[in-house]
């Protein structure tokens, strides 16, 4: 069974959804760059080993990423899953885990890379928002896309309401992506495209606002 390590920085709800998903892999550890990340307690309650590699203890990104890689080696990580991990990783680190490092981002990439994705979607008046699971490449928030979920933006949505509704979809698609990766059903090819061993059909279409 493949070993996955989940990296978090805070609340850890995506991590918790992965822990509850009965995935076909061993969750070897949860690592945070912040000692006060709420998700660490949740992981411990699930009996998962945890570690902290505090970014503030390192002079620069290179040394932090080297320490992180060393800790990942301790747990013999085959797959590294970023779940609300809010640090930019260096190209050296990202390239080392090419095809084995995935992230979830709260927008329909390539729209809204970076932060405050829900507020920016509301401000732009888009009618469909969403989330994306992608392989991580050195190009921040632009890695090859594995799966996306789209939700309608409703008239009275606030940033918080939209975030909550989207989080539910994040939890659904992240476990699917991790499952595919653990089972060897997807891989990152030499042209940086995601290849499915058994090509998948799309789900329902979404029109927002709905047609009358
Ligand atoms: C999630 O919404 C995740 O998509 C986002 O942070 C939140 C973490 O919540 N990630 C990013 O913005 C990465 N660029 P969680 O800790 O409850 O999973």
XYZ file of N, CA and C and ligand atoms in Angstrom:
654
model
N 0.830 -1.206 0.000
C 0.000 0.000 0.000
C 0.863 1.254 0.000
N 0.458 2.248 -0.805
C 1.238 3.485 -0.838
C 1.074 4.256 0.474
N 2.136 5.012 0.791
C 2.069 5.830 2.007
C 1.845 7.278 1.606
N 0.846 7.904 2.203
C 0.659 9.320 1.927
C 0.925 10.137 3.193
N 1.432 11.325 2.972
C 1.608 12.268 4.061
C 0.824 13.524 3.693
N 0.048 14.024 4.649
C -0.798 15.197 4.410
C -0.142 16.402 5.078
N -0.021 17.487 4.330
C 0.546 18.727 4.875
C -0.580 19.743 5.091
N -0.602 20.319 6.276
C -1.644 21.288 6.617
C -1.012 22.544 7.227
N -1.851 23.599 7.304
C -1.408 24.807 8.019
C -2.421 25.259 9.062
N -3.667 24.726 9.006
C -4.696 25.283 9.884
C -5.764 24.293 10.276
N -6.990 24.655 9.926
C -8.196 23.950 10.376
C -8.185 22.450 10.090
N -7.782 22.088 8.900
C -7.631 20.661 8.587
C -8.902 19.924 8.217
N -9.915 20.645 7.693
C -11.154 19.922 7.354
C -10.958 19.010 6.137
N -10.158 19.419 5.176
C -9.891 18.526 4.035
C -9.123 17.296 4.499
N -8.157 17.516 5.392
C -7.412 16.393 5.957
C -8.367 15.440 6.670
N -9.274 15.995 7.471
C -10.211 15.165 8.231
C -11.088 14.341 7.283
N -11.512 14.981 6.186
C -12.336 14.251 5.211
C -11.529 13.104 4.598
N -10.241 13.322 4.394
C -9.401 12.249 3.841
C -9.234 11.121 4.861
N -9.078 11.502 6.136
C -8.913 10.474 7.173
C -10.172 9.606 7.282
N -11.321 10.238 7.009
C -12.594 9.513 7.153
C -12.955 8.720 5.897
N -12.165 8.866 4.851
C -12.606 8.345 3.538
C -12.249 6.888 3.294
N -11.572 6.270 4.231
C -11.210 4.858 4.047
C -10.474 4.653 2.720
N -9.396 5.390 2.561
C -8.646 5.384 1.303
C -7.778 4.131 1.183
N -7.500 3.718 -0.038
C -6.679 2.514 -0.232
C -5.189 2.831 -0.122
N -4.802 3.407 1.013
C -3.399 3.767 1.245
C -3.205 3.900 2.752
N -1.955 4.010 3.155
C -1.669 4.256 4.568
C -1.424 5.744 4.744
N -2.142 6.357 5.674
C -1.872 7.765 5.970
C -0.770 7.757 7.028
N 0.463 7.991 6.552
C 1.634 7.765 7.403
C 1.823 8.884 8.420
N 1.446 10.103 8.050
C 1.633 11.237 8.972
C 0.914 12.464 8.463
N 0.699 13.385 9.389
C 0.216 14.733 9.054
C 1.282 15.700 9.551
N 1.729 16.567 8.671
C 2.780 17.530 9.026
C 2.231 18.943 8.856
N 2.542 19.795 9.822
C 2.121 21.194 9.718
C 3.335 22.122 9.801
N 3.221 23.258 9.156
C 4.260 24.279 9.278
C 3.955 25.220 10.448
N 2.822 24.961 11.136
C 2.460 25.776 12.293
C 2.090 24.849 13.448
N 2.706 25.095 14.598
C 2.463 24.229 15.765
C 1.019 24.362 16.253
N 0.378 25.520 15.972
C -0.980 25.741 16.495
C -2.067 25.350 15.491
N -1.712 24.628 14.456
C -2.727 24.217 13.474
C -3.751 23.296 14.146
N -5.026 23.691 14.048
C -6.106 22.905 14.662
C -6.129 21.462 14.177
N -5.795 21.289 12.926
C -5.859 19.961 12.314
C -4.934 18.946 12.976
N -3.882 19.403 13.647
C -2.944 18.460 14.283
C -3.654 17.636 15.363
N -4.502 18.307 16.136
C -5.253 17.615 17.194
C -6.206 16.588 16.594
N -6.828 16.967 15.495
C -7.778 16.045 14.831
C -7.019 14.800 14.361
N -5.842 15.018 13.785
C -5.041 13.879 13.297
C -4.657 12.965 14.462
N -4.219 13.582 15.553
C -3.823 12.773 16.730
C -5.004 11.961 17.247
N -6.180 12.588 17.258
C -7.366 11.851 17.713
C -7.680 10.659 16.822
N -7.225 10.727 15.589
C -7.415 9.589 14.670
C -6.240 8.601 14.764
N -5.306 8.889 15.670
C -4.157 7.985 15.835
C -3.119 8.117 14.735
N -3.123 9.249 14.046
C -2.152 9.461 12.966
C -0.941 10.207 13.540
N 0.280 9.740 13.260
C 1.465 10.473 13.727
C 1.492 11.893 13.147
N 1.933 12.838 13.968
C 2.014 14.222 13.487
C 3.432 14.760 13.695
N 3.750 15.778 12.917
C 5.039 16.456 13.078
C 4.849 17.919 12.718
N 5.700 18.748 13.305
C 5.677 20.182 12.974
C 7.043 20.548 12.415
N 7.037 21.154 11.236
C 8.258 21.762 10.689
C 7.896 23.237 10.545
N 8.306 24.025 11.524
C 7.834 25.415 11.612
C 8.638 26.303 10.666
N 7.942 26.907 9.724
C 8.663 27.707 8.720
C 9.423 28.857 9.368
N 8.897 29.339 10.506
C 9.560 30.498 11.112
C 10.915 30.138 11.741
N 11.191 28.864 11.854
C 12.496 28.446 12.384
C 13.583 28.419 11.317
N 13.215 28.745 10.082
C 14.194 28.636 8.992
C 14.405 29.989 8.324
N 15.630 30.178 7.861
C 16.009 31.488 7.326
C 15.350 31.765 5.980
N 15.127 30.734 5.189
C 14.563 30.962 3.851
C 13.783 29.730 3.390
N 13.180 29.870 2.230
C 12.332 28.780 1.717
C 13.142 27.519 1.435
N 14.363 27.701 0.925
C 15.198 26.536 0.578
C 15.456 25.658 1.805
N 15.842 26.285 2.907
C 16.175 25.484 4.091
C 14.914 24.883 4.725
N 13.822 25.648 4.679
C 12.555 25.093 5.188
C 12.151 23.872 4.358
N 12.193 24.010 3.048
C 11.766 22.900 2.177
C 12.681 21.684 2.336
N 13.965 21.929 2.578
C 14.897 20.808 2.782
C 14.518 20.052 4.058
N 14.171 20.800 5.111
C 13.769 20.162 6.374
C 12.458 19.401 6.197
N 11.567 19.986 5.412
C 10.278 19.328 5.151
C 10.504 18.013 4.404
N 11.367 18.049 3.403
C 11.658 16.837 2.612
C 12.270 15.754 3.508
N 13.122 16.190 4.421
C 13.754 15.239 5.339
C 12.688 14.543 6.207
N 11.735 15.328 6.678
C 10.658 14.756 7.502
C 9.787 13.825 6.663
N 9.530 14.209 5.412
C 8.740 13.326 4.534
C 9.470 12.001 4.321
N 10.791 12.069 4.260
C 11.582 10.842 4.091
C 11.447 9.921 5.306
N 11.368 10.541 6.493
C 11.211 9.738 7.721
C 9.955 8.856 7.603
N 8.901 9.445 7.032
C 7.635 8.705 6.910
C 7.528 7.965 5.578
N 8.604 8.011 4.790
C 8.668 7.299 3.500
C 7.461 7.602 2.618
N 7.205 8.909 2.476
C 6.019 9.320 1.720
C 6.142 8.970 0.239
N 5.136 8.244 -0.275
C 5.051 8.014 -1.723
C 4.276 9.150 -2.380
N 3.299 9.677 -1.639
C 2.427 10.722 -2.175
C 2.312 11.822 -1.113
N 2.405 13.062 -1.556
C 2.304 14.187 -0.620
C 1.056 14.994 -0.988
N 0.189 15.172 0.003
C -1.121 15.786 -0.228
C -1.185 17.113 0.524
N -1.278 18.211 -0.204
C -1.386 19.523 0.430
C -2.856 19.802 0.713
N -3.194 20.006 1.970
C -4.594 20.215 2.346
C -4.678 21.489 3.185
N -4.784 22.615 2.491
C -4.758 23.895 3.192
C -3.372 24.205 3.710
N -2.361 23.799 2.947
C -0.963 24.082 3.323
C -0.596 25.417 2.662
N -0.398 26.444 3.500
C -0.338 27.799 2.975
C 1.092 28.325 2.841
N 1.982 27.481 2.372
C 3.355 27.919 2.084
C 3.654 27.680 0.613
N 4.343 28.636 0.005
C 4.791 28.438 -1.372
C 6.029 27.553 -1.329
N 6.032 26.501 -2.131
C 7.146 25.555 -2.130
C 8.130 25.896 -3.248
N 9.400 25.633 -2.991
C 10.424 25.950 -3.996
C 10.355 24.958 -5.167
N 10.901 25.380 -6.302
C 10.914 24.528 -7.496
C 11.672 23.229 -7.202
N 12.755 23.340 -6.431
C 13.535 22.141 -6.113
C 12.664 21.081 -5.408
N 11.889 21.556 -4.413
C 11.019 20.646 -3.661
C 9.949 20.056 -4.581
N 9.303 20.940 -5.321
C 8.189 20.523 -6.185
C 8.669 19.506 -7.228
N 9.827 19.764 -7.805
C 10.338 18.850 -8.842
C 10.710 17.487 -8.263
N 11.157 17.501 -7.027
C 11.510 16.236 -6.373
C 10.295 15.313 -6.258
N 9.115 15.899 -6.068
C 7.899 15.101 -5.899
C 7.004 15.160 -7.139
N 7.607 15.394 -8.299
C 6.813 15.517 -9.529
C 5.904 14.283 -9.716
N 4.620 14.566 -9.944
C 3.666 13.477 -10.156
C 3.195 12.807 -8.875
N 3.715 13.277 -7.748
C 3.349 12.660 -6.458
C 2.866 13.697 -5.456
N 2.760 14.928 -5.906
C 2.430 16.045 -5.011
C 1.173 16.717 -5.549
N 0.098 16.721 -4.736
C -1.155 17.311 -5.209
C -1.672 18.338 -4.213
N -2.530 19.209 -4.736
C -3.045 20.317 -3.930
C -4.523 20.503 -4.223
N -5.243 21.069 -3.256
C -6.613 21.502 -3.528
C -6.673 23.005 -3.398
N -7.363 23.622 -4.362
C -7.432 25.078 -4.388
C -8.901 25.502 -4.526
N -9.306 26.532 -3.751
C -10.728 26.901 -3.741
C -11.130 27.843 -4.878
N -10.869 27.444 -6.111
C -11.400 28.164 -7.282
C -11.339 27.222 -8.464
N -12.009 27.640 -9.530
C -11.921 26.878 -10.778
C -10.676 27.367 -11.509
N -9.541 26.777 -11.178
C -8.292 27.187 -11.827
C -8.417 26.963 -13.335
N -7.807 27.796 -14.189
C -6.815 28.808 -13.841
C -7.389 30.141 -13.362
N -8.735 30.226 -13.113
C -9.278 31.458 -12.533
C -8.887 31.528 -11.052
N -8.614 32.701 -10.606
C -8.364 32.994 -9.197
C -7.295 32.138 -8.520
N -6.095 32.138 -9.040
C -4.994 31.576 -8.242
C -4.779 32.488 -7.025
N -4.015 32.028 -6.053
C -3.709 32.894 -4.900
C -4.782 32.838 -3.834
N -4.927 33.946 -3.110
C -5.810 33.957 -1.935
C -7.106 34.729 -2.217
N -8.016 34.711 -1.241
C -9.297 35.439 -1.293
C -10.099 35.089 -2.539
N -10.121 33.824 -2.874
C -10.760 33.396 -4.124
C -12.275 33.658 -4.120
N -12.928 33.446 -2.966
C -14.389 33.610 -2.922
C -14.763 35.092 -3.053
N -14.033 35.935 -2.354
C -14.321 37.376 -2.424
C -14.115 37.874 -3.856
N -13.076 37.393 -4.508
C -12.802 37.856 -5.880
C -13.870 37.354 -6.842
N -14.344 36.120 -6.628
C -15.406 35.585 -7.492
C -16.684 36.412 -7.313
N -17.004 36.748 -6.057
C -18.213 37.548 -5.797
C -18.093 38.928 -6.414
N -16.925 39.510 -6.266
C -16.713 40.854 -6.794
C -16.854 40.891 -8.325
N -16.394 39.818 -8.966
C -16.480 39.760 -10.428
C -17.870 39.385 -10.918
N -18.730 38.949 -10.000
C -20.088 38.585 -10.401
C -20.167 37.299 -11.202
N -19.184 36.413 -11.050
C -19.269 35.151 -11.791
C -20.465 34.352 -11.264
N -21.037 33.557 -12.117
C -22.230 32.799 -11.728
C -21.897 31.354 -11.365
N -20.681 30.959 -11.676
C -20.229 29.614 -11.311
C -18.851 29.741 -10.670
N -18.706 29.104 -9.531
C -17.437 29.104 -8.801
C -17.077 27.632 -8.575
N -15.945 27.372 -7.977
C -15.638 25.962 -7.782
C -14.302 25.727 -7.122
N -13.873 24.470 -7.181
C -12.605 24.072 -6.573
C -11.895 23.094 -7.499
N -10.595 22.990 -7.301
C -9.742 22.233 -8.215
C -8.727 21.418 -7.439
N -8.552 20.165 -7.843
C -7.415 19.379 -7.356
C -6.438 19.254 -8.518
N -5.177 19.554 -8.245
C -4.192 19.548 -9.335
C -2.842 19.035 -8.845
N -2.055 18.526 -9.792
C -0.662 18.222 -9.487
C 0.063 19.540 -9.283
N 1.001 19.549 -8.357
C 1.747 20.777 -8.083
C 2.978 20.820 -8.977
N 3.144 21.956 -9.636
C 4.340 22.227 -10.440
C 4.923 23.548 -9.915
N 6.113 23.915 -10.384
C 6.690 25.152 -9.844
C 5.850 26.401 -10.138
N 4.939 26.305 -11.097
C 4.093 27.435 -11.466
C 2.907 27.497 -10.486
N 2.946 28.410 -9.547
C 1.995 28.442 -8.426
C 0.529 28.398 -8.883
N -0.221 27.450 -8.333
C -1.658 27.289 -8.613
C -1.973 27.107 -10.096
N -1.035 26.592 -10.860
C -1.303 26.362 -12.285
C -0.985 24.944 -12.720
N -0.875 24.029 -11.772
C -0.486 22.662 -12.125
C -1.583 21.925 -12.866
N -1.228 20.826 -13.528
C -2.173 20.026 -14.302
C -3.376 19.573 -13.469
N -4.557 19.792 -14.022
C -5.802 19.598 -13.274
C -6.249 18.142 -13.292
N -6.591 17.633 -12.121
C -7.074 16.256 -11.972
C -8.599 16.222 -11.955
N -9.202 17.080 -11.132
C -10.670 17.064 -10.998
C -11.113 18.430 -10.487
N -12.304 18.842 -10.927
C -12.872 20.107 -10.456
C -14.342 19.897 -10.100
N -14.837 20.692 -9.152
C -16.273 20.729 -8.857
C -16.731 22.162 -9.021
N -17.902 22.329 -9.642
C -18.444 23.671 -9.842
C -19.726 23.825 -9.035
N -19.921 25.015 -8.475
C -21.167 25.298 -7.748
C -21.711 26.640 -8.250
N -23.037 26.828 -8.173
C -23.590 28.123 -8.573
C -23.277 29.190 -7.523
N -23.089 30.401 -7.973
C -23.006 31.532 -7.040
C -24.410 32.109 -6.964
N -24.968 32.167 -5.752
C -26.359 32.587 -5.588
C -26.439 34.060 -5.193
N -27.609 34.618 -5.467
C -27.848 36.055 -5.285
C -27.351 36.599 -3.939
N -27.690 35.879 -2.862
C -27.373 36.409 -1.527
C -26.105 35.822 -0.919
N -25.301 35.191 -1.721
C -24.077 34.589 -1.181
C -23.155 35.654 -0.591
N -22.586 35.300 0.564
C -21.492 36.087 1.123
C -20.237 35.246 0.947
N -19.117 35.868 1.242
C -17.851 35.136 1.131
C -17.907 33.855 1.979
N -18.460 34.007 3.203
C -18.475 32.868 4.121
C -19.419 31.761 3.664
N -20.587 32.171 3.191
C -21.570 31.165 2.738
C -21.019 30.410 1.536
N -20.417 31.160 0.612
C -19.861 30.539 -0.592
C -18.724 29.580 -0.218
N -17.877 30.019 0.706
C -16.750 29.187 1.144
C -17.248 27.879 1.758
N -18.299 27.999 2.586
C -18.828 26.799 3.247
C -19.416 25.830 2.232
N -20.183 26.394 1.283
C -20.813 25.509 0.292
C -19.753 24.837 -0.573
N -18.692 25.574 -0.844
C -17.640 25.008 -1.685
C -16.819 23.958 -0.925
N -16.630 24.194 0.370
C -15.813 23.270 1.167
C -16.391 21.849 1.113
N -17.712 21.782 1.121
C -18.370 20.466 1.039
C -17.927 19.744 -0.244
N -17.846 20.482 -1.338
C -17.415 19.881 -2.616
C -15.916 19.558 -2.588
N -15.139 20.404 -1.921
C -13.696 20.113 -1.796
C -13.501 18.740 -1.174
N -14.264 18.509 -0.098
C -14.101 17.236 0.616
C -14.467 16.053 -0.286
N -15.419 16.271 -1.183
C -15.838 15.170 -2.072
C -14.784 14.880 -3.146
N -14.265 15.946 -3.764
C -13.364 15.678 -4.903
C -11.949 15.318 -4.450
N -11.552 15.805 -3.251
C -10.156 15.513 -2.865
C -9.976 14.020 -2.602
N -10.962 13.433 -1.926
C -10.799 11.996 -1.650
C -10.819 11.189 -2.940
N -11.588 11.651 -3.931
C -11.610 10.939 -5.206
C -10.234 11.014 -5.886
N -9.652 12.214 -5.891
C -8.345 12.380 -6.540
C -7.270 11.541 -5.850
N -7.282 11.548 -4.515
C -6.273 10.773 -3.773
C -6.466 9.284 -4.042
N -7.724 8.874 -4.105
C -8.021 7.457 -4.384
C -7.457 7.053 -5.753
N -7.707 7.890 -6.767
C -7.186 7.597 -8.112
C -5.668 7.482 -8.097
N -5.043 8.412 -7.391
C -3.572 8.434 -7.381
C -3.022 7.201 -6.647
N -3.644 6.878 -5.517
C -3.187 5.707 -4.744
C -3.358 4.425 -5.542
N -4.407 4.376 -6.334
C -4.686 3.154 -7.106
C -3.955 3.134 -8.442
N -3.148 4.146 -8.698
C -2.407 4.199 -9.960
C -3.309 4.429 -11.164
N -4.471 5.046 -10.931
C -5.400 5.280 -12.050
C -5.099 6.563 -12.808
N -4.312 7.447 -12.205
C -3.909 8.668 -12.909
C -2.403 8.834 -12.816
N -1.867 9.496 -13.835
C -0.454 9.873 -13.735
C -0.215 11.149 -14.523
N 0.896 11.779 -14.179
C 1.282 13.014 -14.858
C 2.227 12.622 -15.986
N 1.835 12.926 -17.245
C 2.689 12.465 -18.339
C 3.808 13.474 -18.625
N 4.665 13.153 -19.613
C 5.837 13.999 -19.863
C 5.480 15.387 -20.369
N 4.255 15.517 -20.934
C 3.813 16.834 -21.410
C 3.026 17.591 -20.349
N 3.059 17.088 -19.124
C 2.326 17.708 -18.020
C 0.811 17.646 -18.198
N 0.323 16.583 -18.806
C -1.112 16.329 -18.838
C -1.430 15.181 -17.890
N -2.629 15.237 -17.322
C -3.051 14.156 -16.440
C -3.667 13.060 -17.306
N -3.107 11.887 -17.215
C -3.615 10.736 -17.983
C -4.396 9.818 -17.065
N -5.609 9.474 -17.483
C -6.421 8.504 -16.741
C -6.256 7.138 -17.399
N -5.975 6.145 -16.613
C -5.836 4.795 -17.164
C -7.172 4.338 -17.740
N -8.259 4.691 -17.054
C -9.604 4.395 -17.552
C -10.318 5.743 -17.643
N -10.349 6.323 -18.851
C -10.887 7.688 -18.967
C -12.275 7.816 -18.333
N -12.473 8.930 -17.642
C -13.715 9.123 -16.890
C -14.695 9.985 -17.687
N -15.982 9.733 -17.477
C -17.023 10.577 -18.075
C -17.296 11.760 -17.147
N -17.712 12.883 -17.751
C -18.084 14.030 -16.929
C -19.386 13.752 -16.206
N -19.610 14.461 -15.096
C -20.883 14.362 -14.386
C -21.903 15.294 -15.032
N -22.866 15.773 -14.226
C -23.917 16.653 -14.746
C -23.338 17.997 -15.161
N -24.051 18.675 -16.090
C -23.648 20.044 -16.403
C -24.358 20.994 -15.433
N -23.817 22.171 -15.314
C -24.366 23.155 -14.381
C -24.573 24.457 -15.137
N -25.820 24.950 -15.136
C -26.100 26.250 -15.747
C -26.565 27.163 -14.616
N -25.984 28.328 -14.512
C -26.298 29.196 -13.379
C -26.392 30.647 -13.831
N -27.508 31.363 -13.559
C -28.756 30.876 -12.973
C -29.414 29.839 -13.869
N -30.297 29.054 -13.316
C -30.921 27.980 -14.096
C -31.805 28.516 -15.213
N -32.022 27.715 -16.248
C -32.926 28.085 -17.335
C -34.366 27.963 -16.849
N -35.271 28.754 -17.427
C -36.678 28.655 -17.010
C -37.393 27.597 -17.826
C -9.442 25.036 1.778
O -10.528 25.791 1.317
C -8.413 24.857 0.700
O -8.967 24.721 -0.578
C -7.628 26.143 0.798
O -7.518 26.386 2.172
C -8.658 25.820 2.836
C -8.146 24.931 3.930
O -9.198 24.455 4.728
N -6.355 26.038 0.174
C -5.749 27.043 -0.445
O -6.223 28.162 -0.508
C -4.414 26.696 -1.081
N -4.048 27.671 -2.034
P -8.999 23.171 5.609
O -7.746 23.414 6.459
O -10.228 23.114 6.459
O -8.847 21.993 4.715
